[in-house]
Amino acid sequence: MWRHGERCVIFAVAAAALLAAAAAAAGRDDRQTYIVHMSHSAMPNDFVEHGEWYAASLQPGVLIVNPEVRYELHTTRTPEFLGLDGTDALFPQSSTGSDVIVGVLDTGVWPERPSYDDTGFGPVPADWKGECEKGNDFSASACNKKLIGARFFLTGYEAAKGPVDTSNESRSPRDNDGHGTHTSSTAAGAAIQGADLLGYAAGTAKGMAPRARVATYKVCWVGGCFSSDILKAMEVAVTDGVDVLSLSLGGGTADYYRDSIAVGAFSAMEKGIFVSCSAGNAGPGAATLSNGAPWVTTVGAGTIDRDFPAYVALGNGKNYTGVSLYSGKPLPTTPVPLIYAGNASNSSMGQLCMSGSLVPEKVAGKIVLCDRGTNARVQKGFIVKDAGGAGMILANTAANGEELVADAHILPGSGVGEKAGNAIRDYAMSDPKATATIVFAGTKVGIQPSPVVAAFSSRGPNTVTPSVLKPDIIAPGVNILAAWSGSVGPSGIAGDSRRVGFNIISGTSMSCPHVSGLAALLRAAHPEWSPAAIRSALMTTAYNEYPNGNGNGILDVATGRPATPLDVGAGHVDPAKAVDPGLVYDIAAADYVDFLCALNYGPMQIATLTKRSSDGCAANRTYAESALNYPSFAVTFPAGGGTVKHTRTVTNVGQPGTYKVTASAAAGSTPVSVSVEPSTLSFSKAGEKQSFTVSFSAPAKPTGTNGFGRLVWSSDHHVVASPIEATWN
């Protein structure tokens, strides 16, 4: 795999030679893994093999040395919700799309699940180079014509954490966590009838691209996901021959040449591979997203129109709606004593139901109201149960507001929003004889409004390059049913002895593989499209208003107000339209290099991404970040206002036609003038390109708000929309 261009070499050393000397001088052994990006072409003639040269010296040929970074995982009805119940009609190639391969970097796979059934699949594509790697409790025969590859990567992990504890997790591609099985089956799981979680969400579960093949790359372990393992897995996946890479994980933010996911994704993009990444679960605060490189499709999370109500009835006659996936012995039909955890503890943080914080004599036989936060939601139920509690009400605080995420509680429990939680708390604290009960109402569909933006979904702006609007798009990521590991219960808690074939969980980890699977469908339907063209099709056909025609924007559950492009990017995916977008904003690898030049990256920083020392910036050229042909607009004005121009080029991928533009934007009550030249584009054939220039004009910076808007090209058959975000320095 080290055959062409520059490559990365992974060293588990005492901070390489110089750093080791410093550590020795200080009397310590600070061992750490570093990713060393080497210039392939700089090998002296004295060496025959690159491995020999790498082992001999870390001085010549070094481009960049990046320290190991620990990444975290970003943790059925969606095909119908997305309009994919008639997939073969929408995507004529989907029934023959089994040559498309989705690679998933995650916690591995539980290959025995029926989501990986290969019935009806033909031979594995002849050019596939992947493997089914053996390990403890995982044999090469675990793969088939559906699950065509399963690898594991742990050099970086073991350098940092020591050997994998095989009594706790498998040193193999096997998934002991559940996350990886869930994400890979969401992207491309086979259609399975009779799927459910403990009786909830019963029906047929299938991935977005059920005829695509799956290859899994285990990079996440009990102690985390390490950047050197992630980068190695991405490089191997590219060599194996995947068409789509799905990464539901992320860390902080860094310059792209220091971000292993961005580095690996650049190489994948150059090979025509679409890379989809989760935006993160750090919302609803601003500037919280990760994976913001422009050659990556960054995915936020929204809800679908399905819910799992669990009603809380209080002794004072008040009733509140919560959510739950509890399935077990119900509470008595008569009212049960209710107590607030803060009044049942000798701890200063007793209200959080932390381990050992509850006094058994005070909670025995009662429903306990716990505040959400600090420890896992479901873990609080274990703590209540261990203390003798009969049930639990989990109350959101201001950090989570009215967002409700259903959990497979171990005892009768319901999660309620902040307002309901405050009311229940007031009642429990004011009435010494407070009582309650919880009624579980099963599965409800047709919930409106939907989608809404999940409060946990990370938001823009993009802190590394604010000139690129992120996230790109949102997709279903709340209460998603998909396959699960046989090693762990649905709560993910060690003490959960329940075992299920499917689980319902939430996160941008769930929305990312939805987009990965949709990209696989688009690749099957349009094999000639570039990764940028696929992303453009998904973005420009997305909707930011509810489809009922009332003009109301998609709501943000965190605020109760319409979401902005910093929350949803272009909007919510609409795959039925994405297959025929009309126009696309295409981007070639050379365009991204120009973008890197605009960022003032030096030759070695660029070579770290491109793997070519020949890529550089011309001294006689002027580069601009705004010149990147992105299907969205992030505009920055001087503080005193002014005019900013962006040029874009669109490619016709549909029938001949004429498109007319409409565009508008505003920052609160302050209008932002948007004019487009030319205002009409005519195309006579597929593949034809047309360019246009957008002039944005605004007065001095208004108080306390960004500007938002939309630019739309419309023909008789297509609507091609781009979001606008405006800021002032």
XYZ file of C-alpha atoms in Angstrom:
729
model
C 0.000 0.000 0.000
C 3.054 2.268 0.070
C 3.538 2.191 -3.661
C 2.739 5.667 -4.950
C 3.350 9.207 -3.686
C 3.787 10.150 -0.038
C 2.464 7.889 2.671
C 2.016 7.922 6.411
C 4.098 5.717 8.665
C 2.892 4.912 12.172
C 5.468 4.791 14.943
C 4.808 3.757 18.544
C 7.959 5.348 19.902
C 9.097 7.454 22.821
C 8.104 10.561 20.841
C 10.634 9.715 18.116
C 14.355 10.212 18.610
C 14.517 13.832 19.746
C 11.477 13.622 21.986
C 12.745 10.392 23.513
C 15.999 12.075 24.427
C 14.110 14.882 26.089
C 11.983 12.415 28.026
C 15.056 10.499 29.143
C 16.684 13.685 30.337
C 13.620 14.394 32.402
C 13.696 10.888 33.881
C 10.474 9.609 32.363
C 9.278 7.341 29.548
C 6.495 9.286 27.823
C 5.588 6.776 25.147
C 3.182 8.091 22.530
C 2.144 7.175 19.005
C 2.906 9.617 16.190
C 1.758 9.606 12.578
C 4.710 10.534 10.376
C 3.839 11.582 6.822
C 6.854 10.809 4.608
C 7.799 11.945 1.123
C 7.993 8.735 -0.911
C 10.180 10.344 -3.558
C 12.802 11.522 -1.050
C 14.213 8.036 -0.322
C 18.015 8.040 -0.783
C 19.517 5.608 -3.284
C 21.249 3.786 -0.416
C 17.960 2.115 0.472
C 16.121 -0.522 -1.550
C 12.859 -0.714 0.413
C 10.919 2.161 1.897
C 10.354 0.214 5.097
C 14.127 -0.046 5.564
C 14.492 3.707 5.082
C 11.642 4.510 7.473
C 13.201 2.317 10.151
C 16.633 3.874 9.711
C 15.757 7.524 10.190
C 12.944 9.898 10.909
C 14.866 12.958 9.739
C 14.962 13.192 5.899
C 11.767 13.082 3.903
C 9.449 13.939 6.769
C 6.478 16.082 5.759
C 4.419 16.331 8.942
C 4.521 14.603 12.340
C 1.081 14.465 13.958
C 0.497 13.123 17.473
C -2.049 10.373 18.008
C -5.577 11.692 18.601
C -8.393 9.800 20.329
C -11.738 9.951 18.510
C -15.204 9.108 19.854
C -18.207 7.374 18.328
C -21.079 9.757 17.494
C -23.949 7.695 18.796
C -38.149 0.514 10.550
C -39.397 3.358 9.295
C -36.796 5.545 7.666
C -37.041 4.091 4.133
C -40.748 4.964 4.115
C -40.135 8.337 5.762
C -37.576 9.129 3.059
C -39.853 7.936 0.261
C -37.775 4.843 -0.471
C -40.504 2.213 -0.070
C -40.483 1.892 -3.864
C -36.719 1.932 -4.253
C -36.562 0.001 -7.525
C -38.866 2.505 -9.225
C -36.907 5.517 -7.988
C -33.448 4.019 -8.535
C -33.658 1.673 -11.529
C -30.134 0.441 -10.848
C -30.773 -0.349 -7.177
C -31.787 -3.946 -7.884
C -28.512 -4.469 -9.707
C -26.509 -2.185 -7.431
C -24.751 -5.061 -5.712
C -21.425 -4.047 -7.223
C -21.472 -0.922 -5.014
C -19.489 -1.440 -1.801
C -20.042 0.556 1.385
C -17.080 0.583 3.764
C -17.906 1.327 7.408
C -15.277 2.351 9.961
C -16.691 1.632 13.399
C -16.709 -1.001 16.180
C -16.852 -3.994 13.847
C -19.701 -6.292 12.853
C -21.870 -9.118 14.208
C -21.886 -11.148 10.973
C -24.551 -13.643 12.018
C -27.296 -11.027 11.910
C -29.769 -11.544 9.037
C -29.076 -7.991 7.849
C -25.978 -9.489 6.196
C -27.863 -12.310 4.455
C -26.485 -12.731 0.925
C -29.485 -14.460 -0.613
C -29.828 -13.307 -4.214
C -26.358 -11.795 -4.452
C -24.063 -12.747 -7.281
C -20.311 -13.300 -7.041
C -18.178 -10.779 -5.183
C -16.903 -8.139 -7.647
C -13.752 -9.419 -9.323
C -11.713 -6.312 -8.514
C -12.452 -6.468 -4.771
C -9.203 -6.775 -2.772
C -10.618 -6.855 0.746
C -10.363 -9.684 3.241
C -12.277 -11.328 6.049
C -9.591 -11.309 8.716
C -9.500 -14.023 11.331
C -9.325 -13.330 15.039
C -10.520 -14.786 18.286
C -14.191 -15.820 17.795
C -14.204 -14.624 14.173
C -13.364 -16.857 11.218
C -12.774 -16.056 7.561
C -15.982 -17.909 6.750
C -17.981 -15.267 8.658
C -18.110 -13.172 5.489
C -20.253 -13.927 2.463
C -21.409 -12.300 -0.774
C -23.149 -9.492 1.167
C -20.602 -8.885 3.936
C -17.542 -9.127 1.718
C -14.889 -7.776 4.048
C -14.162 -7.458 7.764
C -10.861 -6.126 9.084
C -9.595 -4.778 12.404
C -6.975 -2.147 13.288
C -5.457 -1.707 16.727
C -1.781 -0.812 16.453
C -2.407 2.735 17.637
C -4.872 1.624 20.286
C -2.533 -0.970 21.785
C 0.409 1.436 21.704
C -1.617 3.830 23.828
C -3.666 1.443 25.976
C -1.780 -1.825 26.013
C -2.989 -5.173 24.675
C -6.690 -5.657 24.087
C -8.328 -7.453 27.002
C -9.825 -10.426 25.164
C -11.931 -11.280 28.192
C -13.741 -7.976 27.610
C -13.709 -7.563 23.822
C -12.771 -9.555 20.753
C -9.374 -9.025 19.157
C -11.031 -9.453 15.794
C -13.565 -7.754 13.503
C -16.390 -8.901 15.828
C -18.536 -6.103 17.239
C -18.889 -6.289 21.026
C -20.367 -2.789 21.259
C -23.284 -2.803 18.795
C -22.562 0.591 17.258
C -20.809 -0.764 14.170
C -23.450 -3.399 13.459
C -26.129 -0.717 13.789
C -24.437 1.752 11.426
C -23.480 -0.763 8.733
C -26.962 -2.290 8.658
C -28.481 1.211 8.538
C -26.431 1.994 5.455
C -26.862 -1.248 3.556
C -28.605 -3.933 5.602
C -30.774 -6.475 3.817
C -34.565 -6.269 4.189
C -35.604 -8.252 7.280
C -39.260 -8.912 8.051
C -40.439 -9.159 11.621
C -37.795 -6.827 13.039
C -38.431 -5.036 16.330
C -36.902 -4.061 19.644
C -38.755 -5.630 22.562
C -41.974 -5.293 20.580
C -41.385 -1.680 19.569
C -41.064 -0.449 15.946
C -42.201 -3.802 14.548
C -41.997 -4.241 10.791
C -39.474 -4.727 8.020
C -36.035 -3.294 8.731
C -33.728 -2.560 5.831
C -30.797 -0.312 5.062
C -30.835 2.571 2.644
C -29.053 0.515 -0.031
C -30.111 -3.076 0.706
C -28.497 -4.433 -2.463
C -25.095 -2.875 -1.778
C -22.231 -4.921 -0.378
C -20.731 -4.156 3.037
C -17.132 -4.096 4.228
C -16.401 -3.277 7.861
C -13.226 -1.877 9.385
C -13.038 -2.111 13.167
C -11.143 0.908 14.476
C -12.983 1.570 17.750
C -12.364 -0.331 20.959
C -13.399 -0.026 24.602
C -10.807 2.713 25.093
C -11.743 4.743 22.023
C -10.875 5.144 18.351
C -7.303 6.240 17.629
C -6.330 8.406 14.697
C -3.503 6.206 13.434
C -5.834 3.205 13.260
C -8.515 5.283 11.523
C -6.082 6.601 8.920
C -4.633 3.143 8.278
C -8.126 1.690 7.887
C -9.134 4.413 5.439
C -6.054 3.769 3.316
C -6.693 0.020 3.330
C -10.365 0.551 2.454
C -9.345 2.655 -0.541
C -6.987 -0.083 -1.688
C -9.644 -2.740 -1.075
C -11.959 -0.984 -3.511
C -14.891 0.503 -1.564
C -17.158 3.011 -3.308
C -18.474 4.755 -0.181
C -16.840 5.308 3.209
C -19.012 5.881 6.268
C -17.492 7.200 9.504
C -19.811 7.766 12.450
C -17.042 9.069 14.671
C -15.037 12.215 15.243
C -12.818 14.172 17.560
C -12.123 17.850 17.954
C -11.221 20.201 15.142
C -7.797 20.851 13.656
C -6.202 22.090 10.475
C -6.976 19.566 7.790
C -3.396 18.332 7.423
C -3.483 17.454 11.144
C -6.899 15.778 10.977
C -6.488 12.078 10.174
C -10.048 11.723 8.902
C -9.566 14.702 6.577
C -6.240 13.285 5.356
C -7.696 9.843 4.698
C -10.822 11.299 3.110
C -8.787 13.383 0.665
C -7.103 10.243 -0.695
C -10.477 8.510 -0.906
C -12.017 11.456 -2.746
C -9.201 11.394 -5.313
C -10.072 7.752 -6.015
C -13.730 8.647 -6.575
C -14.898 7.411 -3.164
C -17.725 9.281 -1.416
C -16.955 9.959 2.269
C -19.769 10.616 4.732
C -19.089 11.624 8.350
C -21.241 12.440 11.353
C -21.273 16.070 12.451
C -21.168 15.150 16.147
C -23.487 15.102 19.139
C -22.296 18.278 20.874
C -25.298 20.452 19.941
C -27.177 22.655 20.236
C -24.326 25.088 20.846
C -22.801 26.987 17.941
C -19.515 25.919 16.325
C -19.639 22.414 17.806
C -19.354 20.245 14.696
C -16.412 18.137 13.601
C -15.497 16.545 10.249
C -15.875 19.828 8.381
C -13.430 19.292 5.503
C -15.043 20.322 2.192
C -14.258 16.965 0.569
C -16.270 15.240 3.331
C -20.081 15.210 3.466
C -20.950 16.297 7.010
C -24.283 15.005 8.324
C -26.476 16.321 11.136
C -29.488 14.573 12.672
C -33.245 15.007 12.591
C -36.255 13.043 13.768
C -38.667 10.858 11.834
C -42.443 10.637 12.242
C -42.337 7.744 14.717
C -42.354 7.931 18.501
C -42.682 5.721 21.578
C -44.883 7.569 24.066
C -44.890 6.762 27.766
C -47.399 8.837 29.699
C -46.716 10.031 33.229
C -49.867 10.488 35.325
C -49.452 12.335 38.638
C -51.566 12.093 41.743
C -52.578 15.751 41.363
C -54.387 14.945 38.130
C -51.708 16.298 35.789
C -50.529 14.163 32.851
C -47.313 14.483 30.817
C -46.048 12.742 27.706
C -42.606 11.188 27.750
C -40.908 8.423 25.758
C -39.681 4.942 26.574
C -38.715 1.582 25.103
C -39.333 -0.294 28.351
C -40.764 -3.771 27.868
C -41.311 -5.741 31.013
C -43.532 -6.073 34.022
C -45.695 -2.939 34.224
C -46.176 -0.783 37.287
C -49.221 -1.459 39.498
C -52.462 0.004 38.229
C -52.776 1.870 41.522
C -50.681 5.050 42.071
C -47.091 4.525 43.231
C -45.300 6.857 45.697
C -43.118 9.421 43.901
C -39.893 10.924 45.242
C -37.337 13.336 43.797
C -33.858 11.833 43.809
C -32.425 14.995 45.331
C -34.572 14.283 48.405
C -33.539 10.623 48.539
C -29.799 11.069 48.756
C -27.032 12.170 51.090
C -24.984 13.336 48.102
C -24.739 16.905 46.852
C -25.411 15.535 43.340
C -28.034 13.022 44.370
C -30.563 14.438 41.914
C -28.528 12.880 39.084
C -28.949 9.313 40.380
C -25.239 8.586 40.367
C -23.843 5.280 41.535
C -24.282 4.886 45.295
C -26.075 8.216 45.662
C -29.565 6.960 46.567
C -30.639 5.921 50.054
C -32.485 2.583 49.663
C -34.796 3.228 52.590
C -36.053 6.391 50.919
C -36.626 5.005 47.401
C -37.782 1.443 48.033
C -41.007 0.760 46.142
C -41.218 4.298 44.760
C -40.940 5.988 41.377
C -37.800 8.116 41.473
C -37.486 11.369 39.524
C -33.871 11.693 38.292
C -32.358 14.692 36.541
C -30.644 13.997 33.228
C -26.910 14.609 32.977
C -23.373 13.385 33.822
C -23.984 9.623 33.706
C -25.778 7.617 31.033
C -29.552 7.900 30.898
C -30.203 4.171 31.149
C -27.555 3.739 33.853
C -29.672 5.898 36.154
C -32.381 3.254 35.913
C -29.967 0.552 37.011
C -29.041 2.668 40.022
C -32.690 3.265 40.931
C -33.454 -0.442 40.565
C -30.433 -1.471 42.659
C -31.640 0.870 45.413
C -35.069 -0.781 45.380
C -36.970 1.768 43.302
C -40.056 0.657 41.409
C -39.700 3.012 38.437
C -37.987 6.118 37.131
C -38.916 9.395 35.498
C -35.931 10.943 33.723
C -36.238 14.736 33.534
C -34.435 16.846 30.978
C -32.676 19.949 32.236
C -31.973 23.158 30.323
C -29.081 21.464 28.535
C -31.487 19.177 26.649
C -34.702 21.191 26.695
C -37.658 19.432 25.120
C -35.699 16.843 23.146
C -36.900 13.323 23.901
C -34.776 10.268 23.117
C -36.300 6.862 23.823
C -34.314 4.347 25.872
C -34.699 0.621 26.589
C -34.903 1.121 30.343
C -34.247 -1.787 32.685
C -37.228 -0.832 34.884
C -40.449 1.050 34.160
C -39.153 4.458 33.097
C -40.077 7.455 30.971
C -37.988 10.356 29.729
C -39.721 13.752 29.799
C -38.828 17.230 28.569
C -37.571 20.091 30.703
C -40.984 21.735 31.204
C -42.651 18.497 32.270
C -39.659 17.636 34.433
C -39.883 20.967 36.246
C -43.600 20.480 36.906
C -43.126 16.911 38.162
C -40.236 18.019 40.376
C -42.284 20.829 41.895
C -45.081 18.385 42.682
C -42.759 15.748 44.161
C -41.011 18.308 46.376
C -44.171 20.051 47.564
C -46.422 17.076 48.322
C -45.115 14.544 50.872
C -47.676 12.038 49.575
C -46.943 12.546 45.883
C -47.809 9.616 43.621
C -47.435 8.769 39.955
C -47.734 6.000 37.429
C -46.369 5.417 33.915
C -48.423 4.080 31.022
C -46.527 2.705 28.010
C -48.321 3.315 24.708
C -46.141 1.330 22.297
C -45.248 2.636 18.829
C -46.928 5.630 17.215
C -46.366 6.817 13.640
C -47.460 9.932 11.795
C -45.982 12.245 14.431
C -45.971 15.870 13.292
C -44.113 18.055 12.773
C -41.349 15.891 11.429
C -38.542 16.093 10.869
C -37.248 18.441 13.532
C -33.556 19.052 14.168
C -32.261 17.013 17.115
C -30.934 19.182 19.931
C -27.819 17.007 20.202
C -26.935 17.495 16.528
C -23.732 19.555 16.306
C -23.971 22.960 14.645
C -21.929 25.260 12.491
C -20.191 27.453 11.734
C -17.190 25.500 10.563
C -14.406 26.659 12.880
C -11.560 25.450 10.643
C -12.800 27.068 7.424
C -15.825 29.318 8.035
C -15.912 29.897 4.278
C -17.395 26.403 3.872
C -20.899 26.152 5.300
C -21.362 23.075 7.473
C -23.150 20.800 8.194
C -24.009 19.893 4.626
C -27.298 18.168 5.325
C -29.404 16.407 7.946
C -30.878 12.909 7.852
C -32.795 10.624 10.242
C -30.842 10.158 13.453
C -33.345 9.836 16.325
C -34.792 6.514 17.528
C -33.435 4.479 14.606
C -33.988 0.709 14.481
C -31.147 -1.410 13.078
C -29.213 -4.616 13.772
C -27.325 -5.040 17.034
C -24.485 -7.037 18.559
C -25.092 -10.286 20.402
C -22.524 -9.321 23.030
C -24.364 -6.505 24.750
C -27.873 -5.585 25.814
C -29.915 -2.794 24.228
C -28.897 -0.295 26.927
C -25.192 -0.874 26.320
C -24.707 -1.142 30.086
C -22.553 -4.012 31.345
C -25.227 -5.213 33.756
C -27.889 -5.523 31.044
C -28.372 -9.256 30.442
C -31.027 -8.780 27.742
C -30.041 -9.754 24.202
C -31.773 -8.419 21.092
C -31.327 -8.753 17.351
C -32.211 -5.107 16.698
C -31.843 -1.957 18.745
C -33.155 1.601 18.666
C -30.564 4.308 19.298
C -29.984 7.942 18.390
C -27.156 10.195 17.277
C -25.513 11.706 14.219
C -23.885 8.257 14.145
C -27.267 7.090 12.873
C -27.831 9.917 10.375
C -24.415 9.487 8.760
C -24.998 5.920 7.462
C -28.365 6.998 6.074
C -26.492 9.389 3.798
C -23.803 6.784 3.104
C -26.470 4.355 1.915
C -28.168 7.017 -0.193
C -24.795 7.799 -1.764
C -24.476 4.116 -2.645
C -27.868 4.265 -4.382
C -26.771 7.331 -6.329
C -23.465 5.686 -7.255
C -25.377 2.682 -8.602
C -27.738 4.924 -10.573
C -24.983 7.300 -11.786
C -21.625 5.504 -11.720
C -20.027 8.385 -13.623
C -20.741 10.942 -10.884
C -17.896 12.228 -8.716
C -18.182 12.311 -4.898
C -18.795 16.075 -5.163
C -21.583 15.521 -7.703
C -23.266 13.008 -5.388
C -23.064 15.438 -2.462
C -24.363 18.256 -4.642
C -27.352 16.152 -5.710
C -28.180 15.382 -2.075
C -27.780 19.010 -0.991
C -29.495 20.904 -3.809
C -32.599 18.692 -3.675
C -32.905 18.797 0.129
C -35.848 20.579 1.695
C -35.679 23.220 4.438
C -39.458 23.678 4.705
C -42.078 21.079 5.516
C -43.427 19.391 2.370
C -47.043 20.231 3.235
C -46.725 23.520 1.347
C -47.446 25.886 4.230
C -44.001 27.470 3.950
C -42.979 26.699 7.525
C -39.288 26.020 7.982
C -38.017 22.810 9.594
C -38.065 23.365 13.343
C -35.112 23.134 15.709
C -36.252 21.255 18.810
C -33.668 23.124 20.874
C -35.275 26.519 20.231
C -38.759 25.729 18.956
C -38.015 28.079 16.045
C -37.181 27.412 12.391
C -33.714 25.997 11.913
C -30.990 27.882 10.060
C -28.353 26.630 7.614
C -25.962 26.401 10.575
C -28.283 23.726 11.963
C -29.370 21.860 8.817
C -27.020 22.956 6.044
C -28.968 22.611 2.811
C -31.837 20.896 4.634
C -33.199 17.375 5.026
C -32.291 14.721 2.458
C -34.884 13.907 -0.193
C -33.524 10.879 -2.105
C -36.442 10.675 -4.536
C -35.353 14.043 -5.921
C -31.606 13.540 -5.505
C -31.538 10.824 -8.166
C -32.520 13.473 -10.748
C -31.137 16.824 -9.491
C -30.989 18.596 -12.851
C -27.747 20.467 -12.125
C -24.746 19.662 -9.933
C -21.889 21.696 -8.506
C -18.885 19.517 -9.296
C -15.445 19.790 -7.683
C -12.233 18.108 -8.853
C -9.212 17.279 -6.706
C -7.285 20.175 -8.258
C -10.010 22.567 -7.095
C -9.498 21.409 -3.523
C -5.757 22.028 -3.898
C -6.531 25.588 -4.978
C -8.680 25.875 -1.860
C -5.742 24.720 0.269
C -3.607 27.382 -1.389
C -6.217 29.954 -0.433
C -5.799 28.775 3.170
C -2.077 29.587 2.846
C -1.063 25.964 3.373
C 2.589 25.348 2.622
C 3.994 22.697 0.248
C 4.494 20.049 2.953
C 1.062 20.655 4.450
C -0.557 20.249 1.039
C 1.541 17.159 0.276
C 0.321 15.596 3.539
C -3.164 15.656 2.033
C -2.468 15.062 -1.651
C 0.451 12.616 -1.272
C 2.235 14.482 -4.069
C 5.116 16.901 -3.611
C 4.348 18.319 -7.065
C 1.149 19.949 -5.781
C 1.863 23.519 -4.837
C 0.654 27.063 -5.109
C 1.675 29.314 -8.004
C 3.240 32.588 -6.933
C 1.562 34.453 -9.797
C -1.978 33.308 -8.953
C -4.519 34.718 -6.556
C -6.445 32.080 -4.626
C -9.746 32.611 -2.856
C -11.618 30.318 -0.496
C -14.870 31.581 -1.997
C -13.842 30.203 -5.401
C -14.466 26.614 -4.286
C -17.427 25.347 -6.321
C -19.427 24.347 -3.241
C -23.240 23.943 -3.426
C -23.723 26.440 -0.589
C -22.607 29.997 0.138
C -20.837 31.198 3.282
C -20.316 34.942 2.846
C -18.189 37.146 5.087
C -18.585 40.935 4.958
C -16.283 43.549 6.436
C -17.682 44.973 9.689
C -18.671 48.126 7.840
C -20.525 46.195 5.146
C -19.823 46.067 1.424
C -20.093 43.745 -1.558
C -18.697 40.221 -1.852
C -18.735 38.152 -5.047
C -18.778 34.371 -5.445
C -18.544 32.524 -8.762
C -19.981 29.053 -9.295
C -20.213 26.573 -12.174
C -23.071 24.100 -12.592
C -23.125 21.007 -14.771
C -26.289 19.780 -16.434
C -26.953 16.136 -15.545
C -30.568 16.169 -16.696
C -32.509 16.961 -19.809
C -32.058 20.166 -21.821
C -33.742 23.142 -20.245
C -33.641 26.731 -19.082
C -33.166 27.673 -15.431
C -34.104 30.975 -13.822
C -32.735 32.163 -10.508
C -34.336 33.559 -7.384
C -32.279 34.556 -4.355
C -32.769 36.384 -1.091
C -31.172 36.680 2.340
C -31.561 38.710 5.501
C -29.961 39.147 8.914
C -32.971 39.614 11.147
C -34.607 42.780 9.865
C -31.476 43.770 7.935
C -31.741 42.776 4.253
C -28.798 41.283 2.404
C -28.938 42.089 -1.290
C -28.296 39.086 -3.549
C -27.959 39.526 -7.318
C -26.973 36.850 -9.843
C -25.413 37.367 -13.264
C -26.595 35.903 -15.562
C -30.024 35.305 -14.086
C -30.928 32.676 -16.679
C -28.969 29.565 -17.668
C -29.826 27.466 -20.732
C -28.552 23.945 -21.353
C -28.874 22.043 -24.624
C -27.298 18.727 -23.580
C -26.144 16.673 -20.630
C -22.636 17.463 -19.395
C -22.825 21.108 -20.444
C -21.401 23.603 -17.939
C -22.465 27.178 -17.207
C -20.973 29.683 -14.766
C -22.588 32.512 -12.829
C -21.504 35.176 -10.357
C -23.387 36.069 -7.190
C -22.971 39.546 -5.700
C -23.838 39.831 -2.004
C -24.205 43.350 -0.588
C -24.941 44.362 2.989
C -24.737 47.402 5.269
C -22.727 47.535 8.467
C -22.880 44.594 10.847
C -26.301 44.272 12.510
C -26.595 43.457 16.189
C -26.548 39.852 17.321
C -27.450 37.819 14.251
C -26.100 36.138 11.154
C -27.782 36.417 7.809
C -29.461 33.466 6.125
C -31.093 32.880 2.787
C -31.386 30.658 -0.251
C -30.400 30.758 -3.913
C -32.584 28.658 -6.206
C -32.288 27.749 -9.892
C -35.638 26.510 -11.275
C -36.627 24.935 -14.574
C -39.806 23.237 -15.731
C -38.606 19.994 -14.159
C -36.040 20.760 -11.469
C -35.371 22.944 -8.440
C -31.697 23.348 -7.529
C -31.345 25.109 -4.170
C -28.351 26.331 -2.164
C -28.323 27.747 1.385
C -26.739 31.117 2.168
C -25.073 32.146 5.409
C -23.752 35.688 5.889
C -21.466 36.936 8.654
C -19.557 40.113 9.383
C -15.965 40.377 10.585
